[in-house]
Amino acid sequence: DAGITQSPRYKITETGRQVTLMCHQTWSHSYMFWYRQDLGHGLRLIYYSAAADITDKGEVPDGYVVSRSKTENFPLTLESATRSQTSVYFCASSEGHWVEKLFFGSGTQLSVL
Amino acid sequence: SQQGEEDPQALSIQEGENATMNCSYKTSINNLQWYRQNSGRGLVHLILIRSNEREKHSGRLRVTLDTSKKSSSLLITASRAADTASYFCATSLTGGGGNKLTFGTGTQLKVEL
């Protein structure tokens, strides 16, 4: 089914390990986003991308790295996972520059032990 | 701190009743959007209202925007059990480039039979 897919759905890792969360969209949307969702904080923007090879920081980028070599993929890497990065991570996409509708994936629940 | 704050944090009503959720924000916006999140799922776009609009309708949803008070409300009429979810407002900030959204902390709505 076309849309935006995230993998894995659940991930458990240990502090200090590198983890990559995958995001793939089939709409050829220009903009892609990574948010994290934590109780009491709602959704906070980590990184976003306007097009292939164009990325920018959001509100909480520290400890994360992104890349976008192809329009359809936007992986998020935690270079050295910390317990504070335990969260639910959502990838989203938007068709144009003016974000009038975000399409979200189903999320990745990450636990860092 | 969050741009948008929803009120109340939690709301429990009976099926058939109306549900009203409020969102306050801090800075000037291009538009304000409402999203729904069912438990364990990604967010789904419900409705968008632009800064020059005061009210919008979509099915059983009615959204109002008061830019002088920097607030918005979402009314769901004749609620159904299937409306049970968390609801988030999201703002596109003036001067923020229009290419990213800032989310509030959400209202948890429970509709009981």
PDB file of N, CA, C and O in Angstrom, chain A residues 9 31 33 35 37 40-45 48 57-59 90 97-107, chain B residues 1-2 30-31 33 35 37 40-45 48 50 88 92 97-106:
ATOM      1  N   ARG A   9       9.264  -1.184  13.737  1.00  0.00           N
ATOM      2  CA  ARG A   9       8.119  -0.713  14.515  1.00  0.00           C
ATOM      3  C   ARG A   9       8.504  -0.575  15.989  1.00  0.00           C
ATOM      4  O   ARG A   9       8.058   0.354  16.651  1.00  0.00           O
ATOM      5  N   TYR A  31       9.105  17.489   1.083  1.00  0.00           N
ATOM      6  CA  TYR A  31       9.505  17.691   2.467  1.00  0.00           C
ATOM      7  C   TYR A  31       9.303  16.426   3.297  1.00  0.00           C
ATOM      8  O   TYR A  31       8.282  15.742   3.179  1.00  0.00           O
ATOM      9  N   PHE A  33      10.102  14.938   7.493  1.00  0.00           N
ATOM     10  CA  PHE A  33      10.333  15.410   8.854  1.00  0.00           C
ATOM     11  C   PHE A  33      10.517  14.218   9.792  1.00  0.00           C
ATOM     12  O   PHE A  33       9.926  13.161   9.594  1.00  0.00           O
ATOM     13  N   TYR A  35       9.957  13.651  13.921  1.00  0.00           N
ATOM     14  CA  TYR A  35       9.496  14.150  15.213  1.00  0.00           C
ATOM     15  C   TYR A  35       9.700  13.054  16.258  1.00  0.00           C
ATOM     16  O   TYR A  35       9.658  11.869  15.951  1.00  0.00           O
ATOM     17  N   GLN A  37       7.978  11.930  20.055  1.00  0.00           N
ATOM     18  CA  GLN A  37       6.816  12.166  20.898  1.00  0.00           C
ATOM     19  C   GLN A  37       7.070  11.627  22.290  1.00  0.00           C
ATOM     20  O   GLN A  37       7.331  10.436  22.472  1.00  0.00           O
ATOM     21  N   GLY A  40       3.986  14.700  27.907  1.00  0.00           N
ATOM     22  CA  GLY A  40       4.187  16.030  28.455  1.00  0.00           C
ATOM     23  C   GLY A  40       4.847  17.011  27.512  1.00  0.00           C
ATOM     24  O   GLY A  40       4.886  18.210  27.789  1.00  0.00           O
ATOM     25  N   HIS A  41       5.381  16.504  26.394  1.00  0.00           N
ATOM     26  CA  HIS A  41       6.064  17.385  25.444  1.00  0.00           C
ATOM     27  C   HIS A  41       5.382  17.417  24.079  1.00  0.00           C
ATOM     28  O   HIS A  41       5.753  18.192  23.220  1.00  0.00           O
ATOM     29  N   GLY A  42       4.428  16.565  23.863  1.00  0.00           N
ATOM     30  CA  GLY A  42       3.826  16.514  22.544  1.00  0.00           C
ATOM     31  C   GLY A  42       4.837  16.029  21.526  1.00  0.00           C
ATOM     32  O   GLY A  42       5.695  15.197  21.819  1.00  0.00           O
ATOM     33  N   LEU A  43       4.758  16.549  20.320  1.00  0.00           N
ATOM     34  CA  LEU A  43       5.706  16.197  19.268  1.00  0.00           C
ATOM     35  C   LEU A  43       6.718  17.316  19.118  1.00  0.00           C
ATOM     36  O   LEU A  43       6.351  18.488  19.036  1.00  0.00           O
ATOM     37  N   ARG A  44       7.966  16.963  19.048  1.00  0.00           N
ATOM     38  CA  ARG A  44       9.031  17.936  18.851  1.00  0.00           C
ATOM     39  C   ARG A  44       9.833  17.575  17.602  1.00  0.00           C
ATOM     40  O   ARG A  44      10.194  16.426  17.395  1.00  0.00           O
ATOM     41  N   LEU A  45      10.107  18.582  16.803  1.00  0.00           N
ATOM     42  CA  LEU A  45      10.791  18.384  15.528  1.00  0.00           C
ATOM     43  C   LEU A  45      12.283  18.171  15.755  1.00  0.00           C
ATOM     44  O   LEU A  45      12.942  18.971  16.420  1.00  0.00           O
ATOM     45  N   TYR A  48      14.447  18.150   9.550  1.00  0.00           N
ATOM     46  CA  TYR A  48      13.594  18.095   8.391  1.00  0.00           C
ATOM     47  C   TYR A  48      14.427  18.262   7.130  1.00  0.00           C
ATOM     48  O   TYR A  48      15.600  18.662   7.188  1.00  0.00           O
ATOM     49  N   LYS A  57      18.120  21.545  10.863  1.00  0.00           N
ATOM     50  CA  LYS A  57      17.807  21.184  12.238  1.00  0.00           C
ATOM     51  C   LYS A  57      16.443  21.679  12.644  1.00  0.00           C
ATOM     52  O   LYS A  57      15.985  22.733  12.214  1.00  0.00           O
ATOM     53  N   GLY A  58      15.829  20.911  13.533  1.00  0.00           N
ATOM     54  CA  GLY A  58      14.588  21.333  14.147  1.00  0.00           C
ATOM     55  C   GLY A  58      14.838  21.804  15.559  1.00  0.00           C
ATOM     56  O   GLY A  58      15.890  22.370  15.866  1.00  0.00           O
ATOM     57  N   GLU A  59      13.896  21.507  16.431  1.00  0.00           N
ATOM     58  CA  GLU A  59      13.951  21.992  17.816  1.00  0.00           C
ATOM     59  C   GLU A  59      14.923  21.207  18.688  1.00  0.00           C
ATOM     60  O   GLU A  59      15.573  21.760  19.573  1.00  0.00           O
ATOM     61  N   PHE A  90       8.369   9.616  14.945  1.00  0.00           N
ATOM     62  CA  PHE A  90       7.471   9.670  13.797  1.00  0.00           C
ATOM     63  C   PHE A  90       8.154  10.373  12.630  1.00  0.00           C
ATOM     64  O   PHE A  90       8.743  11.441  12.786  1.00  0.00           O
ATOM     65  N   HIS A  97       6.213  23.347  -0.123  1.00  0.00           N
ATOM     66  CA  HIS A  97       6.970  24.166   0.830  1.00  0.00           C
ATOM     67  C   HIS A  97       6.082  24.617   1.973  1.00  0.00           C
ATOM     68  O   HIS A  97       6.492  24.568   3.137  1.00  0.00           O
ATOM     69  N   TRP A  98       4.865  25.044   1.665  1.00  0.00           N
ATOM     70  CA  TRP A  98       3.947  25.483   2.718  1.00  0.00           C
ATOM     71  C   TRP A  98       3.266  24.236   3.279  1.00  0.00           C
ATOM     72  O   TRP A  98       2.442  23.614   2.627  1.00  0.00           O
ATOM     73  N   VAL A  99       3.624  23.906   4.494  1.00  0.00           N
ATOM     74  CA  VAL A  99       3.138  22.669   5.088  1.00  0.00           C
ATOM     75  C   VAL A  99       1.689  22.847   5.488  1.00  0.00           C
ATOM     76  O   VAL A  99       1.393  23.392   6.557  1.00  0.00           O
ATOM     77  N   GLU A 100       0.787  22.396   4.640  1.00  0.00           N
ATOM     78  CA  GLU A 100      -0.628  22.519   4.930  1.00  0.00           C
ATOM     79  C   GLU A 100      -1.245  21.186   5.305  1.00  0.00           C
ATOM     80  O   GLU A 100      -2.407  21.113   5.667  1.00  0.00           O
ATOM     81  N   LYS A 101      -0.458  20.136   5.194  1.00  0.00           N
ATOM     82  CA  LYS A 101      -0.941  18.825   5.596  1.00  0.00           C
ATOM     83  C   LYS A 101       0.263  17.902   5.718  1.00  0.00           C
ATOM     84  O   LYS A 101       1.010  17.722   4.759  1.00  0.00           O
ATOM     85  N   LEU A 102       0.445  17.343   6.888  1.00  0.00           N
ATOM     86  CA  LEU A 102       1.501  16.362   7.101  1.00  0.00           C
ATOM     87  C   LEU A 102       0.907  14.968   7.046  1.00  0.00           C
ATOM     88  O   LEU A 102      -0.174  14.723   7.584  1.00  0.00           O
ATOM     89  N   PHE A 103       1.654  14.067   6.414  1.00  0.00           N
ATOM     90  CA  PHE A 103       1.275  12.656   6.374  1.00  0.00           C
ATOM     91  C   PHE A 103       2.283  11.912   7.257  1.00  0.00           C
ATOM     92  O   PHE A 103       3.490  12.005   7.037  1.00  0.00           O
ATOM     93  N   PHE A 104       1.770  11.186   8.233  1.00  0.00           N
ATOM     94  CA  PHE A 104       2.640  10.536   9.212  1.00  0.00           C
ATOM     95  C   PHE A 104       2.744   9.037   8.979  1.00  0.00           C
ATOM     96  O   PHE A 104       1.793   8.383   8.529  1.00  0.00           O
ATOM     97  N   GLY A 105       3.923   8.501   9.333  1.00  0.00           N
ATOM     98  CA  GLY A 105       4.079   7.068   9.431  1.00  0.00           C
ATOM     99  C   GLY A 105       3.506   6.572  10.746  1.00  0.00           C
ATOM    100  O   GLY A 105       3.001   7.356  11.558  1.00  0.00           O
ATOM    101  N   SER A 106       3.589   5.262  10.964  1.00  0.00           N
ATOM    102  CA  SER A 106       3.002   4.658  12.156  1.00  0.00           C
ATOM    103  C   SER A 106       3.902   4.740  13.383  1.00  0.00           C
ATOM    104  O   SER A 106       3.479   4.388  14.479  1.00  0.00           O
ATOM    105  N   GLY A 107       5.128   5.191  13.185  1.00  0.00           N
ATOM    106  CA  GLY A 107       6.010   5.406  14.322  1.00  0.00           C
ATOM    107  C   GLY A 107       6.943   4.248  14.627  1.00  0.00           C
ATOM    108  O   GLY A 107       6.673   3.094  14.268  1.00  0.00           O
TER     109      GLY A 107
ATOM    110  N   SER B   1       9.916  25.968  24.944  1.00  0.00           N
ATOM    111  CA  SER B   1       8.555  25.685  25.387  1.00  0.00           C
ATOM    112  C   SER B   1       7.654  25.491  24.167  1.00  0.00           C
ATOM    113  O   SER B   1       7.976  25.919  23.058  1.00  0.00           O
ATOM    114  N   GLN B   2       6.527  24.838  24.372  1.00  0.00           N
ATOM    115  CA  GLN B   2       5.642  24.530  23.266  1.00  0.00           C
ATOM    116  C   GLN B   2       5.001  25.800  22.726  1.00  0.00           C
ATOM    117  O   GLN B   2       4.616  26.683  23.474  1.00  0.00           O
ATOM    118  N   ASN B  30       0.851  31.465  10.258  1.00  0.00           N
ATOM    119  CA  ASN B  30       0.309  31.432   8.905  1.00  0.00           C
ATOM    120  C   ASN B  30      -1.003  30.648   8.895  1.00  0.00           C
ATOM    121  O   ASN B  30      -1.967  31.047   8.243  1.00  0.00           O
ATOM    122  N   ASN B  31      -0.968  29.510   9.560  1.00  0.00           N
ATOM    123  CA  ASN B  31      -2.169  28.696   9.656  1.00  0.00           C
ATOM    124  C   ASN B  31      -2.095  27.837  10.899  1.00  0.00           C
ATOM    125  O   ASN B  31      -1.018  27.722  11.532  1.00  0.00           O
ATOM    126  N   GLN B  33      -3.462  23.945  12.318  1.00  0.00           N
ATOM    127  CA  GLN B  33      -4.020  22.671  11.874  1.00  0.00           C
ATOM    128  C   GLN B  33      -4.356  21.816  13.092  1.00  0.00           C
ATOM    129  O   GLN B  33      -3.719  21.938  14.143  1.00  0.00           O
ATOM    130  N   TYR B  35      -4.874  17.734  14.283  1.00  0.00           N
ATOM    131  CA  TYR B  35      -4.582  16.349  13.949  1.00  0.00           C
ATOM    132  C   TYR B  35      -5.182  15.435  15.011  1.00  0.00           C
ATOM    133  O   TYR B  35      -5.311  15.815  16.174  1.00  0.00           O
ATOM    134  N   GLN B  37      -4.803  11.481  16.740  1.00  0.00           N
ATOM    135  CA  GLN B  37      -3.922  10.337  16.899  1.00  0.00           C
ATOM    136  C   GLN B  37      -4.638   9.245  17.681  1.00  0.00           C
ATOM    137  O   GLN B  37      -4.952   9.416  18.859  1.00  0.00           O
ATOM    138  N   GLY B  40      -1.381   4.270  19.591  1.00  0.00           N
ATOM    139  CA  GLY B  40      -0.382   3.457  18.907  1.00  0.00           C
ATOM    140  C   GLY B  40      -0.237   3.731  17.425  1.00  0.00           C
ATOM    141  O   GLY B  40       0.421   2.959  16.721  1.00  0.00           O
ATOM    142  N   ARG B  41      -0.825   4.814  16.945  1.00  0.00           N
ATOM    143  CA  ARG B  41      -0.771   5.118  15.515  1.00  0.00           C
ATOM    144  C   ARG B  41      -0.159   6.488  15.269  1.00  0.00           C
ATOM    145  O   ARG B  41       0.093   7.268  16.179  1.00  0.00           O
ATOM    146  N   GLY B  42       0.083   6.764  13.992  1.00  0.00           N
ATOM    147  CA  GLY B  42       0.556   8.087  13.619  1.00  0.00           C
ATOM    148  C   GLY B  42      -0.574   9.100  13.608  1.00  0.00           C
ATOM    149  O   GLY B  42      -1.738   8.760  13.752  1.00  0.00           O
ATOM    150  N   LEU B  43      -0.203  10.365  13.463  1.00  0.00           N
ATOM    151  CA  LEU B  43      -1.204  11.429  13.450  1.00  0.00           C
ATOM    152  C   LEU B  43      -1.862  11.525  12.080  1.00  0.00           C
ATOM    153  O   LEU B  43      -1.225  11.273  11.052  1.00  0.00           O
ATOM    154  N   VAL B  44      -3.119  11.937  12.108  1.00  0.00           N
ATOM    155  CA  VAL B  44      -3.889  12.108  10.871  1.00  0.00           C
ATOM    156  C   VAL B  44      -4.412  13.532  10.829  1.00  0.00           C
ATOM    157  O   VAL B  44      -5.000  14.022  11.798  1.00  0.00           O
ATOM    158  N   HIS B  45      -4.208  14.194   9.699  1.00  0.00           N
ATOM    159  CA  HIS B  45      -4.653  15.573   9.518  1.00  0.00           C
ATOM    160  C   HIS B  45      -6.177  15.635   9.482  1.00  0.00           C
ATOM    161  O   HIS B  45      -6.838  14.843   8.795  1.00  0.00           O
ATOM    162  N   LEU B  48      -7.477  22.421   8.459  1.00  0.00           N
ATOM    163  CA  LEU B  48      -6.561  23.556   8.486  1.00  0.00           C
ATOM    164  C   LEU B  48      -7.376  24.835   8.460  1.00  0.00           C
ATOM    165  O   LEU B  48      -8.379  24.922   7.719  1.00  0.00           O
ATOM    166  N   ARG B  50      -6.657  29.065   8.077  1.00  0.00           N
ATOM    167  CA  ARG B  50      -5.626  30.062   7.804  1.00  0.00           C
ATOM    168  C   ARG B  50      -5.787  31.256   8.734  1.00  0.00           C
ATOM    169  O   ARG B  50      -6.856  31.475   9.312  1.00  0.00           O
ATOM    170  N   PHE B  88      -4.367  17.058  18.526  1.00  0.00           N
ATOM    171  CA  PHE B  88      -3.263  18.002  18.617  1.00  0.00           C
ATOM    172  C   PHE B  88      -3.488  19.187  17.684  1.00  0.00           C
ATOM    173  O   PHE B  88      -3.932  19.000  16.545  1.00  0.00           O
ATOM    174  N   SER B  92       1.820  26.761  11.968  1.00  0.00           N
ATOM    175  CA  SER B  92       2.842  27.152  11.005  1.00  0.00           C
ATOM    176  C   SER B  92       3.143  28.610  11.305  1.00  0.00           C
ATOM    177  O   SER B  92       2.263  29.462  11.198  1.00  0.00           O
ATOM    178  N   GLY B  97       9.195  30.421   7.832  1.00  0.00           N
ATOM    179  CA  GLY B  97       9.401  29.845   6.511  1.00  0.00           C
ATOM    180  C   GLY B  97       8.216  29.048   6.025  1.00  0.00           C
ATOM    181  O   GLY B  97       8.156  28.647   4.869  1.00  0.00           O
ATOM    182  N   GLY B  98       7.266  28.800   6.904  1.00  0.00           N
ATOM    183  CA  GLY B  98       6.056  28.081   6.516  1.00  0.00           C
ATOM    184  C   GLY B  98       6.269  26.626   6.234  1.00  0.00           C
ATOM    185  O   GLY B  98       5.346  25.919   5.835  1.00  0.00           O
ATOM    186  N   ASN B  99       7.520  26.148   6.432  1.00  0.00           N
ATOM    187  CA  ASN B  99       7.802  24.795   5.997  1.00  0.00           C
ATOM    188  C   ASN B  99       7.951  23.812   7.148  1.00  0.00           C
ATOM    189  O   ASN B  99       8.494  22.731   6.962  1.00  0.00           O
ATOM    190  N   LYS B 100       7.486  24.195   8.338  1.00  0.00           N
ATOM    191  CA  LYS B 100       7.466  23.226   9.417  1.00  0.00           C
ATOM    192  C   LYS B 100       6.375  23.603  10.403  1.00  0.00           C
ATOM    193  O   LYS B 100       5.945  24.746  10.457  1.00  0.00           O
ATOM    194  N   LEU B 101       5.922  22.605  11.135  1.00  0.00           N
ATOM    195  CA  LEU B 101       4.846  22.778  12.093  1.00  0.00           C
ATOM    196  C   LEU B 101       5.347  22.565  13.499  1.00  0.00           C
ATOM    197  O   LEU B 101       6.217  21.722  13.735  1.00  0.00           O
ATOM    198  N   THR B 102       4.760  23.299  14.429  1.00  0.00           N
ATOM    199  CA  THR B 102       5.034  23.132  15.852  1.00  0.00           C
ATOM    200  C   THR B 102       3.763  22.615  16.503  1.00  0.00           C
ATOM    201  O   THR B 102       2.705  23.226  16.362  1.00  0.00           O
ATOM    202  N   PHE B 103       3.879  21.508  17.219  1.00  0.00           N
ATOM    203  CA  PHE B 103       2.721  20.839  17.796  1.00  0.00           C
ATOM    204  C   PHE B 103       2.548  21.174  19.266  1.00  0.00           C
ATOM    205  O   PHE B 103       3.515  21.417  19.988  1.00  0.00           O
ATOM    206  N   GLY B 104       1.294  21.148  19.700  1.00  0.00           N
ATOM    207  CA  GLY B 104       0.990  21.258  21.106  1.00  0.00           C
ATOM    208  C   GLY B 104       1.074  19.915  21.790  1.00  0.00           C
ATOM    209  O   GLY B 104       1.456  18.914  21.183  1.00  0.00           O
ATOM    210  N   THR B 105       0.687  19.894  23.049  1.00  0.00           N
ATOM    211  CA  THR B 105       0.827  18.688  23.872  1.00  0.00           C
ATOM    212  C   THR B 105      -0.377  17.761  23.800  1.00  0.00           C
ATOM    213  O   THR B 105      -0.323  16.645  24.272  1.00  0.00           O
ATOM    214  N   GLY B 106      -1.476  18.217  23.218  1.00  0.00           N
ATOM    215  CA  GLY B 106      -2.598  17.329  22.951  1.00  0.00           C
ATOM    216  C   GLY B 106      -3.672  17.281  24.010  1.00  0.00           C
ATOM    217  O   GLY B 106      -3.434  17.550  25.190  1.00  0.00           O
TER     218      GLY B 106
END
